[in-house]
mmCIF file of C-alpha atoms in Angstrom:
data_model
loop_
_atom_site.group_PDB
_atom_site.id
_atom_site.type_symbol
_atom_site.label_atom_id
_atom_site.label_comp_id
_atom_site.label_asym_id
_atom_site.label_seq_id
_atom_site.Cartn_x
_atom_site.Cartn_y
_atom_site.Cartn_z
ATOM 1 C CA MET A 1375 -23.247 25.762 20.386
ATOM 2 C CA THR A 1376 -24.126 29.390 20.878
ATOM 3 C CA ALA A 1377 -22.710 29.209 24.411
ATOM 4 C CA LEU A 1378 -19.457 27.670 23.108
ATOM 5 C CA LEU A 1379 -19.115 30.197 20.282
ATOM 6 C CA PRO A 1380 -17.490 33.100 22.154
ATOM 7 C CA PHE A 1381 -14.967 30.827 23.861
ATOM 8 C CA ALA A 1382 -14.189 29.237 20.496
ATOM 9 C CA VAL A 1383 -13.516 32.640 18.923
ATOM 10 C CA LEU A 1384 -11.338 33.591 21.793
ATOM 11 C CA GLU A 1385 -9.379 30.379 21.614
ATOM 12 C CA ALA A 1386 -8.858 30.737 17.824
ATOM 13 C CA ILE A 1387 -7.540 34.295 18.142
ATOM 14 C CA SER A 1388 -5.565 34.068 21.403
ATOM 15 C CA ASN A 1389 -4.067 30.591 20.805
ATOM 16 C CA SER A 1390 -5.119 29.592 24.326
ATOM 17 C CA ASN A 1391 -7.791 27.061 25.350
ATOM 18 C CA VAL A 1392 -9.580 29.177 27.905
ATOM 19 C CA LEU A 1393 -12.256 26.606 28.803
ATOM 20 C CA LEU A 1394 -9.849 23.706 29.423
ATOM 21 C CA LYS A 1395 -7.642 25.901 31.553
ATOM 22 C CA PHE A 1396 -10.593 27.099 33.555
ATOM 23 C CA PHE A 1397 -11.989 23.578 34.166
ATOM 24 C CA ALA A 1398 -8.501 22.234 34.935
ATOM 25 C CA THR A 1399 -8.488 24.343 38.134
ATOM 26 C CA PHE A 1400 -11.327 22.174 39.465
ATOM 27 C CA PHE A 1401 -11.335 18.801 37.678
ATOM 28 C CA PRO A 1402 -9.125 16.508 35.557
ATOM 29 C CA THR A 1403 -9.511 17.538 31.929
ATOM 30 C CA HIS A 1404 -8.371 16.460 28.497
ATOM 31 C CA VAL A 1405 -4.815 17.103 27.482
ATOM 32 C CA VAL A 1406 -4.479 20.152 25.171
ATOM 33 C CA ALA A 1407 -3.854 18.651 21.766
ATOM 34 C CA PHE A 1408 -0.821 19.483 19.672
ATOM 35 C CA ASN A 1409 -2.044 22.308 17.486
ATOM 36 C CA VAL A 1410 -0.584 23.660 14.207
ATOM 37 C CA PRO A 1411 -2.259 27.008 13.395
ATOM 38 C CA ARG A 1412 -4.139 27.324 10.066
ATOM 39 C CA TRP A 1413 -4.913 30.577 8.315
ATOM 40 C CA GLY A 1414 -3.277 32.334 11.299
ATOM 41 C CA LEU A 1415 -5.817 30.902 13.738
ATOM 42 C CA ARG A 1416 -5.618 28.196 16.383
ATOM 43 C CA ARG A 1417 -7.675 25.092 15.587
ATOM 44 C CA VAL A 1418 -10.309 25.140 18.326
ATOM 45 C CA GLN A 1419 -10.354 22.138 20.602
ATOM 46 C CA SER A 1420 -12.671 23.592 23.208
ATOM 47 C CA VAL A 1421 -13.867 20.968 25.780
ATOM 48 C CA PHE A 1422 -13.149 18.022 23.484
ATOM 49 C CA GLU A 1423 -10.129 15.790 23.079
ATOM 50 C CA HIS A 1424 -9.175 17.095 19.562
ATOM 51 C CA PRO A 1425 -10.226 19.897 17.194
ATOM 52 C CA ILE A 1426 -11.672 17.321 14.797
ATOM 53 C CA LEU A 1427 -14.027 16.029 17.455
ATOM 54 C CA PHE A 1428 -15.077 19.552 18.294
ATOM 55 C CA GLY A 1429 -15.941 20.169 14.663
ATOM 56 C CA VAL A 1430 -17.778 16.874 14.217
ATOM 57 C CA SER A 1431 -19.887 17.224 17.356
ATOM 58 C CA CYS A 1432 -20.701 20.897 16.912
ATOM 59 C CA GLY A 1433 -21.459 20.635 13.222
ATOM 60 C CA ALA A 1434 -23.576 17.434 13.484
ATOM 61 C CA ILE A 1435 -26.680 19.457 14.477
ATOM 62 C CA LEU A 1436 -26.713 22.002 11.605
ATOM 63 C CA ALA A 1437 -29.547 20.396 9.622
ATOM 64 C CA LEU A 1438 -31.553 19.693 12.854
ATOM 65 C CA VAL A 1439 -31.198 23.320 13.945
ATOM 66 C CA HIS A 1440 -32.213 24.711 10.559
ATOM 67 C CA LEU A 1441 -35.057 22.311 9.611
ATOM 68 C CA VAL A 1442 -36.435 21.188 12.973
ATOM 69 C CA LEU A 1443 -35.819 23.886 15.554
ATOM 70 C CA GLY A 1444 -36.076 26.633 12.916
ATOM 71 C CA GLU A 1445 -39.452 25.361 11.705
ATOM 72 C CA LYS A 1446 -41.579 27.416 14.100
ATOM 73 C CA VAL A 1447 -39.488 30.518 14.575
ATOM 74 C CA SER A 1448 -38.846 33.589 12.402
ATOM 75 C CA SER A 1449 -36.484 33.423 9.486
ATOM 76 C CA ALA A 1450 -34.090 35.731 11.339
ATOM 77 C CA LYS A 1451 -33.949 33.408 14.376
ATOM 78 C CA ARG A 1452 -33.555 30.400 12.188
ATOM 79 C CA TRP A 1453 -30.677 31.855 10.163
ATOM 80 C CA PHE A 1454 -29.016 33.264 13.287
ATOM 81 C CA ALA A 1455 -29.124 29.810 15.001
ATOM 82 C CA SER A 1456 -27.842 28.039 11.798
ATOM 83 C CA ALA A 1457 -25.061 30.600 11.342
ATOM 84 C CA SER A 1458 -23.985 30.168 14.994
ATOM 85 C CA VAL A 1459 -23.610 26.410 14.526
ATOM 86 C CA LEU A 1460 -21.850 26.807 11.194
ATOM 87 C CA LEU A 1461 -19.366 29.357 12.565
ATOM 88 C CA THR A 1462 -18.696 27.437 15.819
ATOM 89 C CA ALA A 1463 -18.013 24.169 14.013
ATOM 90 C CA SER A 1464 -15.895 25.775 11.264
ATOM 91 C CA LEU A 1465 -13.468 27.087 13.877
ATOM 92 C CA SER A 1466 -12.132 23.538 14.217
ATOM 93 C CA LEU A 1467 -10.408 24.318 10.853
ATOM 94 C CA SER A 1468 -10.349 20.578 10.094
ATOM 95 C CA SER A 1469 -11.068 19.241 6.566
ATOM 96 C CA GLY A 1470 -13.300 16.375 7.729
ATOM 97 C CA PRO A 1471 -15.773 18.458 9.762
ATOM 98 C CA LEU A 1472 -15.759 21.216 7.217
ATOM 99 C CA ALA A 1473 -16.571 18.682 4.434
ATOM 100 C CA ALA A 1474 -19.421 17.399 6.557
ATOM 101 C CA LEU A 1475 -20.646 20.946 7.080
ATOM 102 C CA THR A 1476 -20.438 21.666 3.381
ATOM 103 C CA ALA A 1477 -22.415 18.494 2.621
ATOM 104 C CA GLN A 1478 -25.196 19.557 5.011
ATOM 105 C CA VAL A 1479 -25.383 23.040 3.570
ATOM 106 C CA PHE A 1480 -25.464 21.684 0.049
ATOM 107 C CA LEU A 1481 -28.229 19.106 0.889
ATOM 108 C CA ILE A 1482 -30.310 21.711 2.683
ATOM 109 C CA PHE A 1483 -29.947 24.035 -0.334
ATOM 110 C CA TRP A 1484 -30.750 21.165 -2.780
ATOM 111 C CA ASN A 1485 -33.885 20.257 -0.874
ATOM 112 C CA TRP A 1486 -35.041 23.856 -0.797
ATOM 113 C CA VAL A 1487 -34.364 24.742 -4.451
ATOM 114 C CA LEU A 1488 -36.008 21.571 -5.764
ATOM 115 C CA ARG A 1489 -38.694 21.362 -3.114
ATOM 116 C CA ALA A 1490 -41.354 21.143 -5.817
ATOM 117 C CA ASN A 1491 -39.691 18.202 -7.519
ATOM 118 C CA GLU A 1492 -40.592 14.845 -6.012
ATOM 119 C CA MET A 1493 -37.644 13.223 -7.890
ATOM 120 C CA ARG A 1494 -35.001 15.560 -6.407
ATOM 121 C CA TRP A 1495 -33.241 12.915 -4.287
ATOM 122 C CA ARG A 1496 -33.245 10.352 -7.168
ATOM 123 C CA LEU A 1497 -31.762 13.035 -9.363
ATOM 124 C CA LEU A 1498 -29.056 13.752 -6.773
ATOM 125 C CA TRP A 1499 -28.150 9.998 -6.600
ATOM 126 C CA ALA A 1500 -27.893 10.006 -10.419
ATOM 127 C CA LEU A 1501 -25.491 13.005 -10.320
ATOM 128 C CA LEU A 1502 -23.349 11.386 -7.599
ATOM 129 C CA PHE A 1503 -23.167 8.200 -9.575
ATOM 130 C CA ALA A 1504 -22.110 10.138 -12.764
ATOM 131 C CA MET A 1505 -19.480 11.971 -10.744
ATOM 132 C CA TYR A 1506 -18.131 8.655 -9.352
ATOM 133 C CA VAL A 1507 -17.890 7.276 -12.852
ATOM 134 C CA LEU A 1508 -16.181 10.355 -14.173
ATOM 135 C CA ILE A 1509 -13.577 10.477 -11.426
ATOM 136 C CA SER A 1510 -12.920 6.722 -11.919
ATOM 137 C CA LEU A 1511 -12.295 7.237 -15.627
ATOM 138 C CA VAL A 1512 -10.068 10.376 -15.583
ATOM 139 C CA SER A 1513 -8.108 9.848 -12.327
ATOM 140 C CA ASN A 1514 -5.367 7.348 -11.627
ATOM 141 C CA GLN A 1515 -6.574 7.199 -8.062
ATOM 142 C CA THR A 1516 -9.561 5.504 -6.580
ATOM 143 C CA VAL A 1517 -12.549 7.806 -5.822
ATOM 144 C CA PRO A 1518 -11.908 7.856 -1.988
ATOM 145 C CA GLU A 1519 -8.226 8.596 -2.543
ATOM 146 C CA PHE A 1520 -9.075 11.370 -5.023
ATOM 147 C CA LEU A 1521 -11.461 13.028 -2.554
ATOM 148 C CA LEU A 1522 -9.018 12.701 0.371
ATOM 149 C CA THR A 1523 -6.052 14.117 -1.445
ATOM 150 C CA HIS A 1524 -7.885 16.935 -3.203
ATOM 151 C CA PHE A 1525 -10.138 18.219 -0.404
ATOM 152 C CA SER A 1526 -7.819 18.365 2.574
ATOM 153 C CA PHE A 1527 -5.911 21.066 4.329
ATOM 154 C CA ASP A 1528 -2.826 18.933 4.879
ATOM 155 C CA GLN A 1529 -1.673 16.634 2.001
ATOM 156 C CA GLY A 1530 0.452 14.658 4.537
ATOM 157 C CA SER A 1531 -2.681 13.998 6.700
ATOM 158 C CA ALA A 1532 -4.619 12.951 3.624
ATOM 159 C CA TYR A 1533 -1.848 10.577 2.397
ATOM 160 C CA TYR A 1534 -1.721 9.061 5.939
ATOM 161 C CA ARG A 1535 -5.454 8.264 5.701
ATOM 162 C CA VAL A 1536 -4.879 6.565 2.393
ATOM 163 C CA LEU A 1537 -2.242 4.406 4.121
ATOM 164 C CA ILE A 1538 -4.659 3.635 6.909
ATOM 165 C CA TRP A 1539 -7.127 2.275 4.396
ATOM 166 C CA HIS A 1540 -4.504 0.178 2.656
ATOM 167 C CA PHE A 1541 -2.793 -1.318 5.606
ATOM 168 C CA GLY A 1542 -5.921 -1.385 7.768
ATOM 169 C CA SER A 1543 -7.924 -3.343 5.164
ATOM 170 C CA GLU A 1544 -4.941 -5.755 4.854
ATOM 171 C CA SER A 1545 -4.918 -6.216 8.592
ATOM 172 C CA VAL A 1546 -8.640 -7.054 8.488
ATOM 173 C CA LEU A 1547 -8.041 -9.709 5.840
ATOM 174 C CA ASN A 1548 -5.167 -11.105 7.928
ATOM 175 C CA HIS A 1549 -7.385 -11.369 11.026
ATOM 176 C CA PRO A 1550 -10.942 -11.570 9.638
ATOM 177 C CA PHE A 1551 -12.893 -13.177 12.476
ATOM 178 C CA PHE A 1552 -11.713 -11.605 15.719
ATOM 179 C CA GLY A 1553 -9.343 -8.809 14.546
ATOM 180 C CA VAL A 1554 -6.214 -7.978 16.513
ATOM 181 C CA GLY A 1555 -7.985 -6.912 19.701
ATOM 182 C CA PHE A 1556 -5.913 -4.273 21.485
ATOM 183 C CA ASN A 1557 -2.646 -5.654 20.112
ATOM 184 C CA ARG A 1558 -0.659 -4.052 17.301
ATOM 185 C CA TRP A 1559 -2.489 -4.055 14.011
ATOM 186 C CA ASP A 1560 -0.601 -4.976 10.842
ATOM 187 C CA ARG A 1561 1.277 -1.904 9.556
ATOM 188 C CA PRO A 1562 4.918 -0.786 8.938
ATOM 189 C CA GLU A 1563 7.107 -0.037 11.883
ATOM 190 C CA TRP A 1564 7.297 3.657 11.084
ATOM 191 C CA MET A 1565 3.510 4.153 10.938
ATOM 192 C CA PRO A 1566 1.572 5.503 13.948
ATOM 193 C CA GLY A 1567 -1.072 3.332 15.446
ATOM 194 C CA SER A 1568 -3.988 5.740 15.176
ATOM 195 C CA ILE A 1569 -6.897 4.541 12.993
ATOM 196 C CA ASP A 1570 -8.551 7.733 11.852
ATOM 197 C CA MET A 1571 -11.343 5.935 10.073
ATOM 198 C CA PHE A 1572 -14.500 4.990 12.063
ATOM 199 C CA TRP A 1573 -15.954 2.675 9.442
ATOM 200 C CA LEU A 1574 -12.726 0.627 9.398
ATOM 201 C CA TYR A 1575 -11.763 0.766 13.097
ATOM 202 C CA HIS A 1576 -14.119 -1.945 14.360
ATOM 203 C CA ALA A 1577 -13.170 -4.450 11.635
ATOM 204 C CA VAL A 1578 -9.460 -3.932 12.431
ATOM 205 C CA LEU A 1579 -9.743 -4.327 16.126
ATOM 206 C CA PHE A 1580 -12.641 -6.826 16.428
ATOM 207 C CA GLY A 1581 -12.917 -8.517 13.086
ATOM 208 C CA LEU A 1582 -15.186 -8.365 10.067
ATOM 209 C CA PRO A 1583 -18.391 -9.351 11.951
ATOM 210 C CA ALA A 1584 -18.007 -6.341 14.213
ATOM 211 C CA GLY A 1585 -17.336 -4.001 11.272
ATOM 212 C CA ILE A 1586 -20.219 -5.392 9.251
ATOM 213 C CA LEU A 1587 -22.655 -5.161 12.211
ATOM 214 C CA MET A 1588 -21.689 -1.577 12.983
ATOM 215 C CA THR A 1589 -22.168 -0.578 9.316
ATOM 216 C CA LEU A 1590 -25.488 -2.468 9.077
ATOM 217 C CA SER A 1591 -26.854 -0.916 12.246
ATOM 218 C CA PHE A 1592 -26.229 2.457 10.560
ATOM 219 C CA LEU A 1593 -27.496 1.578 7.069
ATOM 220 C CA LEU A 1594 -30.610 -0.410 8.110
ATOM 221 C CA THR A 1595 -31.731 2.527 10.308
ATOM 222 C CA ILE A 1596 -31.174 4.981 7.509
ATOM 223 C CA ILE A 1597 -32.870 2.777 4.892
ATOM 224 C CA SER A 1598 -35.890 2.095 7.129
ATOM 225 C CA VAL A 1599 -36.383 5.795 7.783
ATOM 226 C CA SER A 1600 -35.818 6.736 4.166
ATOM 227 C CA PHE A 1601 -38.482 4.448 2.798
ATOM 228 C CA ARG A 1602 -41.135 5.241 5.417
ATOM 229 C CA LYS A 1603 -44.329 6.058 3.599
ATOM 230 C CA GLY A 1604 -47.389 8.174 4.702
ATOM 231 C CA LEU A 1605 -45.623 10.835 6.768
ATOM 232 C CA ASP A 1606 -47.178 14.273 6.929
ATOM 233 C CA PRO A 1607 -45.128 17.252 5.698
ATOM 234 C CA THR A 1608 -43.796 18.141 9.108
ATOM 235 C CA PHE A 1609 -42.404 14.679 9.685
ATOM 236 C CA VAL A 1610 -41.025 14.555 6.206
ATOM 237 C CA GLN A 1611 -39.025 17.680 7.067
ATOM 238 C CA TYR A 1612 -37.819 16.100 10.307
ATOM 239 C CA ARG A 1613 -36.796 13.039 8.342
ATOM 240 C CA THR A 1614 -34.878 15.084 5.829
ATOM 241 C CA ALA A 1615 -32.970 16.788 8.652
ATOM 242 C CA PHE A 1616 -32.234 13.452 10.277
ATOM 243 C CA LEU A 1617 -30.968 11.877 6.995
ATOM 244 C CA ILE A 1618 -28.804 14.955 6.173
ATOM 245 C CA VAL A 1619 -27.136 14.680 9.577
ATOM 246 C CA MET A 1620 -26.478 10.972 9.189
ATOM 247 C CA ALA A 1621 -25.069 11.634 5.631
ATOM 248 C CA SER A 1622 -22.513 14.056 7.251
ATOM 249 C CA TYR A 1623 -21.575 11.464 9.829
ATOM 250 C CA PHE A 1624 -21.090 8.885 7.133
ATOM 251 C CA LEU A 1625 -18.761 11.140 5.178
ATOM 252 C CA VAL A 1626 -16.689 12.347 8.085
ATOM 253 C CA GLY A 1627 -16.454 8.804 9.488
ATOM 254 C CA TRP A 1628 -13.954 8.033 6.663
ATOM 255 C CA THR A 1629 -11.552 10.687 7.947
ATOM 256 C CA VAL A 1630 -11.860 10.421 11.769
ATOM 257 C CA HIS A 1631 -12.697 7.930 14.471
ATOM 258 C CA PHE A 1632 -15.505 8.765 16.923
ATOM 259 C CA TRP A 1633 -14.674 8.117 20.521
ATOM 260 C CA ASN A 1634 -15.863 9.156 24.035
ATOM 261 C CA ALA A 1635 -18.488 11.836 23.973
ATOM 262 C CA THR A 1636 -18.440 12.148 20.174
ATOM 263 C CA TYR A 1637 -19.172 8.359 19.868
ATOM 264 C CA VAL A 1638 -22.009 8.651 22.343
ATOM 265 C CA LEU A 1639 -23.542 11.588 20.543
ATOM 266 C CA PHE A 1640 -23.286 9.819 17.174
ATOM 267 C CA LEU A 1641 -25.115 6.672 18.486
ATOM 268 C CA PHE A 1642 -27.681 8.879 20.351
ATOM 269 C CA LEU A 1643 -28.472 10.837 17.123
ATOM 270 C CA LEU A 1644 -28.628 7.594 15.081
ATOM 271 C CA GLY A 1645 -31.144 6.113 17.515
ATOM 272 C CA SER A 1646 -33.148 9.394 17.848
ATOM 273 C CA GLY A 1647 -34.503 9.142 14.345
ATOM 274 C CA ALA A 1648 -35.733 5.575 14.622
ATOM 275 C CA TRP A 1649 -39.184 6.704 15.867
ATOM 276 C CA LEU A 1650 -39.978 7.887 12.328
ATOM 277 C CA VAL A 1651 -40.303 4.245 11.280
ATOM 278 C CA ASP A 1652 -43.231 3.669 13.629
ATOM 279 C CA ILE A 1653 -44.930 7.005 13.836
ATOM 280 C CA GLY A 1654 -48.628 6.775 13.010
ATOM 281 C CA SER A 1655 -48.494 3.023 12.386
ATOM 282 C CA GLN A 1656 -51.238 2.182 14.927
ATOM 283 C CA PRO A 1657 -54.375 4.129 15.890
ATOM 284 C CA GLU A 1658 -54.659 5.383 19.474
ATOM 285 C CA THR A 1659 -57.792 5.519 21.625
ATOM 286 C CA ARG A 1660 -58.372 6.894 25.053
ATOM 287 C CA VAL A 1661 -60.468 5.486 27.943
ATOM 288 C CA PRO A 1662 -63.714 7.567 28.061
ATOM 289 C CA GLY A 1663 -63.709 9.893 31.045
ATOM 290 C CA ALA A 1664 -60.206 8.860 32.075
ATOM 291 C CA ARG A 1665 -58.908 12.440 31.656
ATOM 292 C CA MET A 1666 -61.441 13.577 34.271
ATOM 293 C CA HIS A 1667 -59.781 11.326 36.856
ATOM 294 C CA GLY A 1668 -56.246 12.216 35.853
ATOM 295 C CA THR A 1669 -55.365 8.769 34.448
ATOM 296 C CA ALA A 1670 -55.563 9.358 30.766
ATOM 297 C CA ARG A 1671 -53.217 7.295 28.798
ATOM 298 C CA PRO A 1672 -53.123 6.128 25.223
ATOM 299 C CA LEU A 1673 -54.211 2.555 24.474
ATOM 300 C CA ARG A 1674 -53.149 0.726 21.329
ATOM 301 C CA ARG A 1675 -55.842 -1.011 19.527
ATOM 302 C CA SER A 1676 -54.891 -4.275 17.931
ATOM 303 C CA THR A 1677 -55.541 -4.118 14.196
ATOM 304 C CA GLU A 1678 -55.649 -7.894 13.999
ATOM 305 C CA ALA A 1679 -58.245 -8.043 16.720
ATOM 306 C CA SER A 1680 -60.447 -5.382 15.141
ATOM 307 C CA ASP A 1681 -60.302 -7.195 11.790
ATOM 308 C CA ALA A 1682 -60.928 -10.589 13.258
ATOM 309 C CA SER A 1683 -64.506 -9.879 14.431
ATOM 310 C CA PRO A 1684 -65.978 -9.074 10.967
ATOM 311 C CA ARG A 1685 -64.315 -12.143 9.542
ATOM 312 C CA ALA A 1686 -65.586 -14.318 12.365
ATOM 313 C CA ASN A 1687 -69.075 -12.965 11.979
ATOM 314 C CA ALA A 1688 -68.952 -13.575 8.262
ATOM 315 C CA ARG A 1689 -67.879 -17.230 8.873
ATOM 316 C CA ASP A 1690 -70.647 -17.692 11.469
ATOM 317 C CA SER A 1691 -73.222 -16.265 8.972
ATOM 318 C CA ASP A 1692 -71.973 -18.621 6.214
ATOM 319 C CA ALA A 1693 -72.178 -21.564 8.616
ATOM 320 C CA ALA A 1694 -75.610 -20.617 9.651
ATOM 321 C CA GLY A 1695 -76.732 -20.301 6.028
#
């Protein structure tokens, strides 16, 4: 991200995608996306297909940089690295990625301020639930519609995403088992075919089973990691960073679809935290003297086997008695 930052700043100020033009002289590249300036700056696309994907991919690592890479360096280096990621991703000037960045910053701050309170995450869930109830009571919109229309740069874009949800969910109900495939999904003639909603996309194209399985693969990984007990403080911090990143992906997935490199990065990051479920679950032993011969390797000792001998001996003793 630090390497991309100067080119992103240049693109935002000069209104010219320097990187894509450079690589286009040697290789086929992505098409420069249609770009309406915001705040007098160009929305940075960089080497991605769209500014939104640039913001999502760059911003996804903020919590990992701050809590994992920044763990063993000085505070100055940690904050410089975090600020570099934050600035680079913010230059996408897209509401979805900016909302995901804001969520990560808030969760990092919440975790730091209430670090002595073991109930801090339950308290946060309680506050989110109260906010959900409050919006439901005072607004004539659903909570997702309220958030989309009140926290977006472009009201037209926010309204379009509301339409995607309405007509997309109807299309899923019309084709629940196999979806529409790569045919036209059910929508008005005047409405574009883009489905800017990752968590709905698979259900529309491939049916409810595909949408449910994609969502479950995400949620089950998150839940398994969240409830893993017995981690030491370092691994707890790693887990916190991983869950914050996944929370940002969950949020931004309601406003954009992940495809190509962004989709690969999302699945990679999702899988990269699964090791936290198994860490330290089994003891390791080493072959005595193996390191001397250069063949040292960990061996897993079967817990069942080690427990079986005492029980077997006890039974033998009882039988003998």
